Every structure is written in C-alpha cells, then in structure tokens.
Coordinates of N, CA and C in Angstrom, one line a residue:
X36 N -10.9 -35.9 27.8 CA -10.5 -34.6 27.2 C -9.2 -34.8 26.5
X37 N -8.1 -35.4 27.2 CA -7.0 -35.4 26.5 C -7.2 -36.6 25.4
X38 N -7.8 -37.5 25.4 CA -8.1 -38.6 24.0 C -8.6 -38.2 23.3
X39 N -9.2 -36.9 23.4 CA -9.8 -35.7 22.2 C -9.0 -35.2 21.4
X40 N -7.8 -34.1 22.5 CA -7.0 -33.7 22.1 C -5.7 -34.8 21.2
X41 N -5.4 -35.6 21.9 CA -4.4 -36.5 20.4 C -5.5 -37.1 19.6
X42 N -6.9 -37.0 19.7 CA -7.0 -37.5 18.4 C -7.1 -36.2 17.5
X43 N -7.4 -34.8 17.8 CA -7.2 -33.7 17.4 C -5.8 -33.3 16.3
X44 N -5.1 -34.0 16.9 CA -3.6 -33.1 16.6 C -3.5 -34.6 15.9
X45 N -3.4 -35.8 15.9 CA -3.5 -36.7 14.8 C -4.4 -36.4 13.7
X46 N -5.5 -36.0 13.7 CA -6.1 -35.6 12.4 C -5.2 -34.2 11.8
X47 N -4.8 -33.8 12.6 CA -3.9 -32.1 11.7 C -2.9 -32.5 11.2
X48 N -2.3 -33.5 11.9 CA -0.9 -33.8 11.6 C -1.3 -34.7 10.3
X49 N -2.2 -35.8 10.3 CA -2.5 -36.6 9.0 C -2.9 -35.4 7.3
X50 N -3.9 -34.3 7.4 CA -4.2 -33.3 6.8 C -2.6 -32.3 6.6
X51 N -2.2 -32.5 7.6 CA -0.7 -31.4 6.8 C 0.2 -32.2 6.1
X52 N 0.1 -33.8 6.8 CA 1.1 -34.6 5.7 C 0.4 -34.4 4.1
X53 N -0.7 -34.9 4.5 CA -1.3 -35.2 2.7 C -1.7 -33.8 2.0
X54 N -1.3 -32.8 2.7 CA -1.2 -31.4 2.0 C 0.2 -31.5 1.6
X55 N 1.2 -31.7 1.9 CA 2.9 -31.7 1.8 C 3.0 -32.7 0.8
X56 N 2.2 -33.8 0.9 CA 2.7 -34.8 -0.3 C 1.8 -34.7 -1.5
X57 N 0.6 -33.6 -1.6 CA 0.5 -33.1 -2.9 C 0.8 -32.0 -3.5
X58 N 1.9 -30.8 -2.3 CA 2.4 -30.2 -3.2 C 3.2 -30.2 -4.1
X59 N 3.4 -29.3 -5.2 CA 4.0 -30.0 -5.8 C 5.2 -29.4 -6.6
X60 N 6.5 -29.2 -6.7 CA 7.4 -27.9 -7.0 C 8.3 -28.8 -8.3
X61 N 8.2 -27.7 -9.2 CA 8.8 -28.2 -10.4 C 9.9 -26.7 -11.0
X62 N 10.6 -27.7 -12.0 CA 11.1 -26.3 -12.4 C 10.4 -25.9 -13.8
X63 N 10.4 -24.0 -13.8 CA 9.4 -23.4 -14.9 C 9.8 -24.2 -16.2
X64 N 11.2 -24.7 -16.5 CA 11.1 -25.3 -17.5 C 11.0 -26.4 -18.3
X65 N 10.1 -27.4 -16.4 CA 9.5 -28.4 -16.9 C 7.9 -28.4 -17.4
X66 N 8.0 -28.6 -18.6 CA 6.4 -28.4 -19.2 C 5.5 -28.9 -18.8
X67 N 5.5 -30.0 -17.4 CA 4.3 -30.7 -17.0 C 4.2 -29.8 -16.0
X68 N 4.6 -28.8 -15.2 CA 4.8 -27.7 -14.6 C 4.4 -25.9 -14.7
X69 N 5.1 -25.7 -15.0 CA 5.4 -24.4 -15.0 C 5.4 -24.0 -17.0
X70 N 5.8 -24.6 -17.4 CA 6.6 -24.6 -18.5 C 5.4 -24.0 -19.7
X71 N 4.1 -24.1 -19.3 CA 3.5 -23.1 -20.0 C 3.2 -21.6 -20.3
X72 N 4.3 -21.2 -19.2 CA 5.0 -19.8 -18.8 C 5.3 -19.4 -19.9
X73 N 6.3 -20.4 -21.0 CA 7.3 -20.0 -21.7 C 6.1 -19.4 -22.7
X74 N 5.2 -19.2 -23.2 CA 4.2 -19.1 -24.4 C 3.3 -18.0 -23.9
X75 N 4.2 -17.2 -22.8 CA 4.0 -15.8 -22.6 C 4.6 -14.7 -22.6
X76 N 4.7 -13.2 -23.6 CA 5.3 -12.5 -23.7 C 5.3 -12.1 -22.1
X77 N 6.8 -11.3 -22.0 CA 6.7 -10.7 -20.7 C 6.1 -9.3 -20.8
X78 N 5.2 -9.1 -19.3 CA 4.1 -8.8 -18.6 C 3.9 -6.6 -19.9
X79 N 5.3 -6.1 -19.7 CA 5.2 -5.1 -20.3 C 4.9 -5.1 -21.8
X80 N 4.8 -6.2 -22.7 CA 4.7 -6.2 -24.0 C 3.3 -6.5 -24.4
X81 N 2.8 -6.8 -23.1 CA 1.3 -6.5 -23.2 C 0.3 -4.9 -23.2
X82 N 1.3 -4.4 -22.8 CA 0.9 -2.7 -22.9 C 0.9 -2.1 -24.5
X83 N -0.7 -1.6 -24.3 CA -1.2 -0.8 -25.9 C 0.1 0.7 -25.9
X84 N 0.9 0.1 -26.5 CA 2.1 2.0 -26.5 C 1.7 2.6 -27.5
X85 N 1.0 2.2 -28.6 CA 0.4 3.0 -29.2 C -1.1 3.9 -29.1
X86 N -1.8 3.6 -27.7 CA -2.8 3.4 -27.3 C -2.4 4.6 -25.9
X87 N -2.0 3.9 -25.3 CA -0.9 4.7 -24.3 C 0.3 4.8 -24.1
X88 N 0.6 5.8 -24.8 CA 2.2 6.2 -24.9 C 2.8 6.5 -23.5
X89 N 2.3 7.0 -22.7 CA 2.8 7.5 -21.4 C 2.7 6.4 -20.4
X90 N 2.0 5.7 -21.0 CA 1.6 4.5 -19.3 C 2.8 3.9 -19.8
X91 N 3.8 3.9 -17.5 CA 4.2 3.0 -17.4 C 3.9 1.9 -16.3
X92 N 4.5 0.4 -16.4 CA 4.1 -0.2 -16.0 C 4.8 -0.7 -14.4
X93 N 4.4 -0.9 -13.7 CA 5.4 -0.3 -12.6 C 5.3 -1.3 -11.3
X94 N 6.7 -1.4 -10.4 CA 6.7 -2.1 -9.6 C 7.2 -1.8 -8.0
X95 N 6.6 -1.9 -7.0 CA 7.4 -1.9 -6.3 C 8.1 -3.0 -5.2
X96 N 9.6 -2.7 -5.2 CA 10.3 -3.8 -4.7 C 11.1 -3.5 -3.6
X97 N 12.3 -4.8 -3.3 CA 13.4 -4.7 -2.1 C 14.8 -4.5 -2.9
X98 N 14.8 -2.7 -2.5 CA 16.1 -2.6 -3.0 C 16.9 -3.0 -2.8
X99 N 17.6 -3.9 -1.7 CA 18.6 -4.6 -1.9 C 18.7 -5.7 -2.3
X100 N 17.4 -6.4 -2.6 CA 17.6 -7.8 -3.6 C 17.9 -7.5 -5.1
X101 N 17.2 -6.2 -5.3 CA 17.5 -5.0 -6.9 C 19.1 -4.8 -7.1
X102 N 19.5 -4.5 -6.2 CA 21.2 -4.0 -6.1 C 22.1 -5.0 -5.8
X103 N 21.6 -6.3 -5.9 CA 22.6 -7.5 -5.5 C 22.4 -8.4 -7.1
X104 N 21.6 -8.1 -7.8 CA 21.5 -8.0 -9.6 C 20.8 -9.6 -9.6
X105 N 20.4 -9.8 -8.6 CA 19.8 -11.4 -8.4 C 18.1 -11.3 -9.6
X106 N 17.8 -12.2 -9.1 CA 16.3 -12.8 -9.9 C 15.3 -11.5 -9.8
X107 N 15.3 -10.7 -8.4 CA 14.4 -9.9 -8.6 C 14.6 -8.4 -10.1
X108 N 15.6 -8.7 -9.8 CA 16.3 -7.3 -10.8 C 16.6 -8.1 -12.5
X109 N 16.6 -9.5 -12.3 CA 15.9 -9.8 -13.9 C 15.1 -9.5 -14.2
X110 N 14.0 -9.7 -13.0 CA 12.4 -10.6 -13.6 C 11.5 -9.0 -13.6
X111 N 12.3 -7.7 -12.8 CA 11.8 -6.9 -13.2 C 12.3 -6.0 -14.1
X112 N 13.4 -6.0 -14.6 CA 13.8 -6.0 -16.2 C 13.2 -5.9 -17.1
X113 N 13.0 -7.3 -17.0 CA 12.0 -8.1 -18.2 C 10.7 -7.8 -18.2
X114 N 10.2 -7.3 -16.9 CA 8.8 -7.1 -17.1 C 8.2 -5.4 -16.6
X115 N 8.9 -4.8 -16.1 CA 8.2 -3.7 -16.0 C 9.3 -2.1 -16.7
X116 N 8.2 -1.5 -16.5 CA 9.2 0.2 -17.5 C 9.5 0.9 -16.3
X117 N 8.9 0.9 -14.7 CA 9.3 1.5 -13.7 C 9.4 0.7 -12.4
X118 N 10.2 1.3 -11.2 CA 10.3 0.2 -10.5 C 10.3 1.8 -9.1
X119 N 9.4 1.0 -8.0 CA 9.4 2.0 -6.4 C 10.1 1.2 -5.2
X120 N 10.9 2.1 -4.8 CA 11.8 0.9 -3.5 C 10.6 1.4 -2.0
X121 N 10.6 -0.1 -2.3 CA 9.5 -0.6 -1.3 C 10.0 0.3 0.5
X122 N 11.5 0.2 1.1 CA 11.5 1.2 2.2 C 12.8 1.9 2.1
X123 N 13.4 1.4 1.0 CA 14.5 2.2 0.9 C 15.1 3.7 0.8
X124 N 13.7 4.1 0.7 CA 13.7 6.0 0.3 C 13.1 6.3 1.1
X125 N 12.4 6.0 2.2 CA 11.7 6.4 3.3 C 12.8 7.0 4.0
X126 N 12.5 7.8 5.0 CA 13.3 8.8 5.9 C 14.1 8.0 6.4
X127 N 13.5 7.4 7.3 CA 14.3 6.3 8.0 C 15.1 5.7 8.0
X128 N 15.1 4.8 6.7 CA 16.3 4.2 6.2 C 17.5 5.3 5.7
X129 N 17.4 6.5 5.8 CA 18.6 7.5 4.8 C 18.7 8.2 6.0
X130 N 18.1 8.6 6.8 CA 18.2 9.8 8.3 C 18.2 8.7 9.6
X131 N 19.5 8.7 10.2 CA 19.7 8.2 11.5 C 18.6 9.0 12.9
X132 N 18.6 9.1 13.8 CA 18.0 9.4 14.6 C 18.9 11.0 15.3
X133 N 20.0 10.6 14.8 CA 21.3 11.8 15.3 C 21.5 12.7 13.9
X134 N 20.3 12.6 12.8 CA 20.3 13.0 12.1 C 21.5 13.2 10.4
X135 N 22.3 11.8 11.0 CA 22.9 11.6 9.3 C 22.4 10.6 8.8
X136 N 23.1 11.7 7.6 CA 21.9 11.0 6.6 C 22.8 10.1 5.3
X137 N 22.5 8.8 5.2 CA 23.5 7.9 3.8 C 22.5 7.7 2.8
X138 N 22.8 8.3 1.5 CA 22.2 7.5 0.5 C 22.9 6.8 -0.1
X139 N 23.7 6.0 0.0 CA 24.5 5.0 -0.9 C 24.3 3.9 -1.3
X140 N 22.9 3.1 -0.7 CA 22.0 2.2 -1.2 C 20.4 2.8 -2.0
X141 N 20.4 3.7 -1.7 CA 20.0 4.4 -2.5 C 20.5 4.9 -4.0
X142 N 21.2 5.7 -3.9 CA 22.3 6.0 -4.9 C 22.4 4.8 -5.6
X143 N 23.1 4.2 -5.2 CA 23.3 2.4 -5.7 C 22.3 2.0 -6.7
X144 N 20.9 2.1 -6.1 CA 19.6 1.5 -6.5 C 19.1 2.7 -8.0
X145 N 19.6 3.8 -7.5 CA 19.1 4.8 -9.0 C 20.1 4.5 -9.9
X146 N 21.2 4.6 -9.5 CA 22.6 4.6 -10.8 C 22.3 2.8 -11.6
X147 N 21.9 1.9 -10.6 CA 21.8 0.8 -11.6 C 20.4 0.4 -12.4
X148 N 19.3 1.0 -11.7 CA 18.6 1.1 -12.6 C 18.0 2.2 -13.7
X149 N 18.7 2.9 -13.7 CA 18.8 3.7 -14.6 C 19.8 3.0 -15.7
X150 N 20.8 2.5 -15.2 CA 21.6 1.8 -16.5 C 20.8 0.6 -17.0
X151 N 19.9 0.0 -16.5 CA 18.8 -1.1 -17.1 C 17.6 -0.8 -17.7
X152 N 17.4 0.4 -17.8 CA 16.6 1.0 -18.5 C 15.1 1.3 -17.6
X153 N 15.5 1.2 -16.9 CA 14.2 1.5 -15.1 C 14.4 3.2 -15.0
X154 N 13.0 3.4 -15.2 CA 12.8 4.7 -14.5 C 12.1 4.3 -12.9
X155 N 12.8 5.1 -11.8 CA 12.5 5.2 -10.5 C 11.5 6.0 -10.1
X156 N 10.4 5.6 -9.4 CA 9.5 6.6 -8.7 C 9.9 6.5 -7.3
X157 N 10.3 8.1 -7.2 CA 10.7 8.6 -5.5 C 9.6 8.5 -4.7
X158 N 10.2 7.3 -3.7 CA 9.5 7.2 -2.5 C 10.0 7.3 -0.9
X159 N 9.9 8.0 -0.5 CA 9.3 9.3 -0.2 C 9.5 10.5 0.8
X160 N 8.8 11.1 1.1 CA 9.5 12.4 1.6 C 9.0 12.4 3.1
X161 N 7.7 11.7 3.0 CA 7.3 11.2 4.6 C 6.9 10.4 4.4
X162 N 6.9 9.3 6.0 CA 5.7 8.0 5.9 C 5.5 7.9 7.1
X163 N 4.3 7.6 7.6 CA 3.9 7.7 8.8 C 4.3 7.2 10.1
X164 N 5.4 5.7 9.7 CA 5.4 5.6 11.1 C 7.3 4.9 11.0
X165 N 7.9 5.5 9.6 CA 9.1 5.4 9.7 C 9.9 6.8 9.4
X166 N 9.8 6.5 10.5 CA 10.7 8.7 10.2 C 11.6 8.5 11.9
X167 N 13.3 9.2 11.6 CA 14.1 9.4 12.7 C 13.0 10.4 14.2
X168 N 12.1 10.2 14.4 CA 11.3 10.9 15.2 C 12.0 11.3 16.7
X169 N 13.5 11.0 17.1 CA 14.3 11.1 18.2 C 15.2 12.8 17.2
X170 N 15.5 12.7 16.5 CA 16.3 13.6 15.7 C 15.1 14.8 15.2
X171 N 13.6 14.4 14.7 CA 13.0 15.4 14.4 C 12.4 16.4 15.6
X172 N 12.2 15.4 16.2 CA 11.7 16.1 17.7 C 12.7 17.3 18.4
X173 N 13.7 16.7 18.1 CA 14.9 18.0 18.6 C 15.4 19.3 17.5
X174 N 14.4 18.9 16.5 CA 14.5 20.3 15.2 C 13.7 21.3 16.3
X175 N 12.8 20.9 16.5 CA 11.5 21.3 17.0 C 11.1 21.5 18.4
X176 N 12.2 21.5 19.2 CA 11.5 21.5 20.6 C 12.4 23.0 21.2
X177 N 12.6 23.8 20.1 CA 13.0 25.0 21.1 C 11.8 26.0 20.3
X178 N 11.0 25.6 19.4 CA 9.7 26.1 18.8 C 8.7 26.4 19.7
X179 N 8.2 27.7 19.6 CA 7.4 28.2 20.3 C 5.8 27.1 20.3
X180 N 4.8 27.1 21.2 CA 4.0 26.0 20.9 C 3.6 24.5 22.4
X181 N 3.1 24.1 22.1 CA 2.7 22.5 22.8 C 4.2 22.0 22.9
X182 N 4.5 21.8 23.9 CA 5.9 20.5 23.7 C 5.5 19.1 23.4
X183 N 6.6 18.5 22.8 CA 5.7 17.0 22.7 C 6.9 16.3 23.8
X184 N 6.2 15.8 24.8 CA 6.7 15.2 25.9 C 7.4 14.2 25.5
X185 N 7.2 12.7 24.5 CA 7.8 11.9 23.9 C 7.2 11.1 22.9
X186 N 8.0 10.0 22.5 CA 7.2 9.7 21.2 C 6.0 8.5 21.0
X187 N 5.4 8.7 22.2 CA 3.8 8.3 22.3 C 2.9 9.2 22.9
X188 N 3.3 10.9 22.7 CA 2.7 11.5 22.6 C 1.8 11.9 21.4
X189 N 0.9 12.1 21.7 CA 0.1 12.5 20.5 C -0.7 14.3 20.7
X190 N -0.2 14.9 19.5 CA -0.8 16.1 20.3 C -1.8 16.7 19.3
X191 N -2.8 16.8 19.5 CA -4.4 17.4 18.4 C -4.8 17.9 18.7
X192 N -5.4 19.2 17.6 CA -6.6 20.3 18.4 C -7.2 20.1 17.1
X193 N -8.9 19.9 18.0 CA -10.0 19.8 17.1 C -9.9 21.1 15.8
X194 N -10.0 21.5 14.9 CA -10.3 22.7 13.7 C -12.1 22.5 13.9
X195 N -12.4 22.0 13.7 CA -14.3 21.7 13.7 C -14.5 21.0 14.4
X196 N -16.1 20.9 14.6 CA -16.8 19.9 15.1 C -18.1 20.1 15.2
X197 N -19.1 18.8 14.9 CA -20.4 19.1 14.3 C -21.6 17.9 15.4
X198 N -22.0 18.4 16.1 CA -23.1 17.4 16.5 C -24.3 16.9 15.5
X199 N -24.4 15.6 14.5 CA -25.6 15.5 14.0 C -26.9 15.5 14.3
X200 N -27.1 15.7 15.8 CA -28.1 15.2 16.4 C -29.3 16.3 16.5
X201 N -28.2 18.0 16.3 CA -29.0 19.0 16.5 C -28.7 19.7 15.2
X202 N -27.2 19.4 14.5 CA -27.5 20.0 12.9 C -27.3 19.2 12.2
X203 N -28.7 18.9 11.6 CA -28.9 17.9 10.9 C -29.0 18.3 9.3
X204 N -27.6 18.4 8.9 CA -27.2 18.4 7.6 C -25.8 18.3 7.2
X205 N -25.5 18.1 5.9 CA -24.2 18.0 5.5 C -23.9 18.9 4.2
X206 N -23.0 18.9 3.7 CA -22.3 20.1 2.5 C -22.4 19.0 1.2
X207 N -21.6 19.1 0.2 CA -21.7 18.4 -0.7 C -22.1 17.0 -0.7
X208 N -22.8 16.4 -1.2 CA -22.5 14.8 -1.4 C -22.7 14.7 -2.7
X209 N -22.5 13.2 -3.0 CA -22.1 12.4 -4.7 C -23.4 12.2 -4.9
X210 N -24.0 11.4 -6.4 CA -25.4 11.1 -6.6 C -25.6 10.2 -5.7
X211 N -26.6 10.4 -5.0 CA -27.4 9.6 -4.3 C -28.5 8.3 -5.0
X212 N -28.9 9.1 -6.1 CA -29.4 8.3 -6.8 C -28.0 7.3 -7.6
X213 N -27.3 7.9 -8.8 CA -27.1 6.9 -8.9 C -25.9 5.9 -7.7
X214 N -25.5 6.5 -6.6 CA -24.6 5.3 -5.8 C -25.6 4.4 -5.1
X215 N -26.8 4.9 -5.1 CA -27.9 3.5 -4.4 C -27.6 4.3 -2.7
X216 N -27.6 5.3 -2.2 CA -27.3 5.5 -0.9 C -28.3 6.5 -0.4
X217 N -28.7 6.6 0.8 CA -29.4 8.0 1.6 C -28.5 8.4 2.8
X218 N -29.3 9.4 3.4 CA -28.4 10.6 4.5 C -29.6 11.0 5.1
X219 N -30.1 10.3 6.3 CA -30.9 10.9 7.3 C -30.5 11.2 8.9
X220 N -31.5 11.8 9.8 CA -31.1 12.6 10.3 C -31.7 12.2 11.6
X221 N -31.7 12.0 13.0 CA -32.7 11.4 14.1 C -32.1 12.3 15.7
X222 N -32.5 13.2 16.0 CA -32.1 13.3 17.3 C -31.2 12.2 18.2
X223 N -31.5 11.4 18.1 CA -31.0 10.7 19.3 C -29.2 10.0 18.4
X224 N -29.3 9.5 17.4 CA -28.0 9.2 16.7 C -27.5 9.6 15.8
X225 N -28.0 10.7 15.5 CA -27.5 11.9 14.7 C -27.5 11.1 13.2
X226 N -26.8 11.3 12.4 CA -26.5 10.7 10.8 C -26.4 9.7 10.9
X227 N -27.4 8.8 10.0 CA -27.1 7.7 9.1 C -27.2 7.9 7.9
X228 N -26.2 6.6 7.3 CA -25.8 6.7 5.9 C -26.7 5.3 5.8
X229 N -27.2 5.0 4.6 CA -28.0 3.8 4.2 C -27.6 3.5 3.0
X230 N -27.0 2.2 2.9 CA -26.6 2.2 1.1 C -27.8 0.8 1.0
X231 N -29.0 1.1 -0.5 CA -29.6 0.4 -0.9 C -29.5 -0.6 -1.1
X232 N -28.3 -0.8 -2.0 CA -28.1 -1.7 -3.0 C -26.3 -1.7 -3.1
X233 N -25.6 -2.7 -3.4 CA -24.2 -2.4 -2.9 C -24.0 -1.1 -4.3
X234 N -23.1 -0.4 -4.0 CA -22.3 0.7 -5.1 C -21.6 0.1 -5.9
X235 N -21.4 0.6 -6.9 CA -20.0 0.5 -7.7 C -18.6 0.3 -7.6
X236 N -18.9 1.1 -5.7 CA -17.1 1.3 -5.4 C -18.0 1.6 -4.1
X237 N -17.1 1.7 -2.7 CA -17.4 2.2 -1.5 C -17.1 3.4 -1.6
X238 N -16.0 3.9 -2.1 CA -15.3 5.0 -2.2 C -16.5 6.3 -2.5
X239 N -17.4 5.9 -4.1 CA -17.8 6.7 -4.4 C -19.2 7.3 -3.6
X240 N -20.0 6.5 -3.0 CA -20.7 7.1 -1.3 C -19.7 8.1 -0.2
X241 N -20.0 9.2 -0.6 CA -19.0 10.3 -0.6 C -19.9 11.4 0.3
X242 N -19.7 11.8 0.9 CA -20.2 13.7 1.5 C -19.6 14.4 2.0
X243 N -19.7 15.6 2.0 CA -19.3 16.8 3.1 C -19.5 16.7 4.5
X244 N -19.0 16.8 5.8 CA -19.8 17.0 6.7 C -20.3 17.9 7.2
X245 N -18.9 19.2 6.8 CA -19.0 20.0 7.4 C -19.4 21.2 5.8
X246 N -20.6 22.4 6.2 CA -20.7 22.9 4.9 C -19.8 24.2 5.5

C-alpha cells in the first residue's frame, strides 16, 4: 500500500511539473502572446449607442483597488460606462455593530469615479448575510412581538400552506405546451412537475402554488 501511495504522489508531482513548465506568461505586449489584444477596440465601443442609447455597460468591482487608481480603475475606465462596488456599500462595511456609521471609502469611491466619467450603481440597502445584526437587533428588541434570542435564531410563521396530496391543483402556470412541461397529481406524493424535453430556460417552467 504505501509503494502505491509514492508511486501515486510521484505521478502528481511529475503531471504538476509538466503543467508548470507549459504554462506560459508573457507580457500583452508581446505579440507571440497576448499582443493580439492590441487589434481590439475596448470592450464599451462595441456597444450599438445609436441602437441603444440608454444601455450601460457595467461592472462590478473592489472598491478599494478602484480608489488606490491602480490597473483595476484603468481597465475599467477604458472599458465600461458604469461601475457596482462589489461590498463596499453593503451595510456592513458603512454600519459598525454599535451602530456608526463611515462612508469615507465610500464617498472616496463616488467622488472619484464620477470624476472619470463612471456612473455608480448603489449597492445596497440590504444583503443577506452582511448586515451589523448585533446593533439591529437592539433597534428592535423593546418591540412588541417574538424576541429573537440571538443571532442563529431564526424566527418564521408559515402565511400558507398546501398539502398536494389532497388538493390537487395549482393557480397560474406558463405554457405548458410551449415550455415542454406537465403538472400531475397522485395521493401518495402529491405534485409532480415533468419537463419533456429540456426548456428554453429553467426559469421559464413557472406556476402558482397557491390559487
């Protein structure tokens, strides 16, 4: 077993060398390389503006490699008309847990790209699992209501609820014909969905559950 094992990890270790010694890193502006780059307009001058006057073309990034005026804040310059900070505008980063709040990398990130000609899309006002949740919890705990014990508490009350097994139907659904799908009905496992043939999109295999 162990003459298995080194011959194992000798064959990985021979396979990662000769992956390492055919990679291969050049600079863009060597033409046996990269350098076919150069014989491409950048990425926004491919947009129809006479076609679509409103479409912009948009990116989202790390505000502080944006605010340090490095490679990321050329290359999106040069190529896009808007730009979304990837966690920078999230609660979390701007609201401490004791509830202050700094936008100055923030701020930073709109004042300079607005002067590069970047329109910003605000991101955002919630996100799911970055929010001061020690500071919001204490907005809220002299509110009438469920207490939330702490923060792996989870507190839910059903609004509906539908057994398929005894009501066997649903409220709207999409074409059935054309998405290639059916919706039947069996005592014992209540609803199945059957898609024929793959769809267009998953998405568009769509129903109501509740009518």
């Amino acid at each position: 077993m162990k003459k298995l094992l080194t011959a194992a990890v000798v064959a990985l270790a021979s396979i990662a060398g000769n992956a390492q010694e055919s990679w291969k890193v050049g600079n863009p502006n060597d033409p046996t390389h990269y350098g076919y780059l150069a014989d491409y307009d950048n990425l926004k001058e491919y947009v129809q503006r006479d076609k679509y006057p409103v479409f912009k073309l948009g990116l989202a990034l790390a505000v502080p490699e944006y605010n340090n005026g490095g490679t990321v804040k050329k290359l999106s310059v040069a190529n896009f008309d808007e730009i979304v900070a990837g966690n920078a505008m999230k609660m979390a980063s701007c609201v401490d847990n004791n509830g202050n709040m700094n936008f100055n990398t923030v701020s930073t990130f709109v004042t300079r790209a607005s002067a590069a000609g970047h329109q910003v899309y605000g991101h955002t006002l919630a996100w799911h699992s970055q929010q001061p949740g020690g500071w919001l919890r204490k907005l809220i705990q002299d509110r009438p209501g469920e207490a939330i014990a702490d923060a792996d508490t989870t507190v839910m009350k059903p609004i509906a609820n539908k057994d398929f097994r005894t009501s066997q139907s649903v409220g709207w659904t999409s074409d059935k014909t054309q998405y290639n799908y059916s919706i039947t009905f069996d005592t014992t496992n209540g609803m199945k969905v059957t898609c024929t043939k793959k769809a267009s999109a998953n998405y568009e295999v769509q129903y109501v559950a509740m009518e």
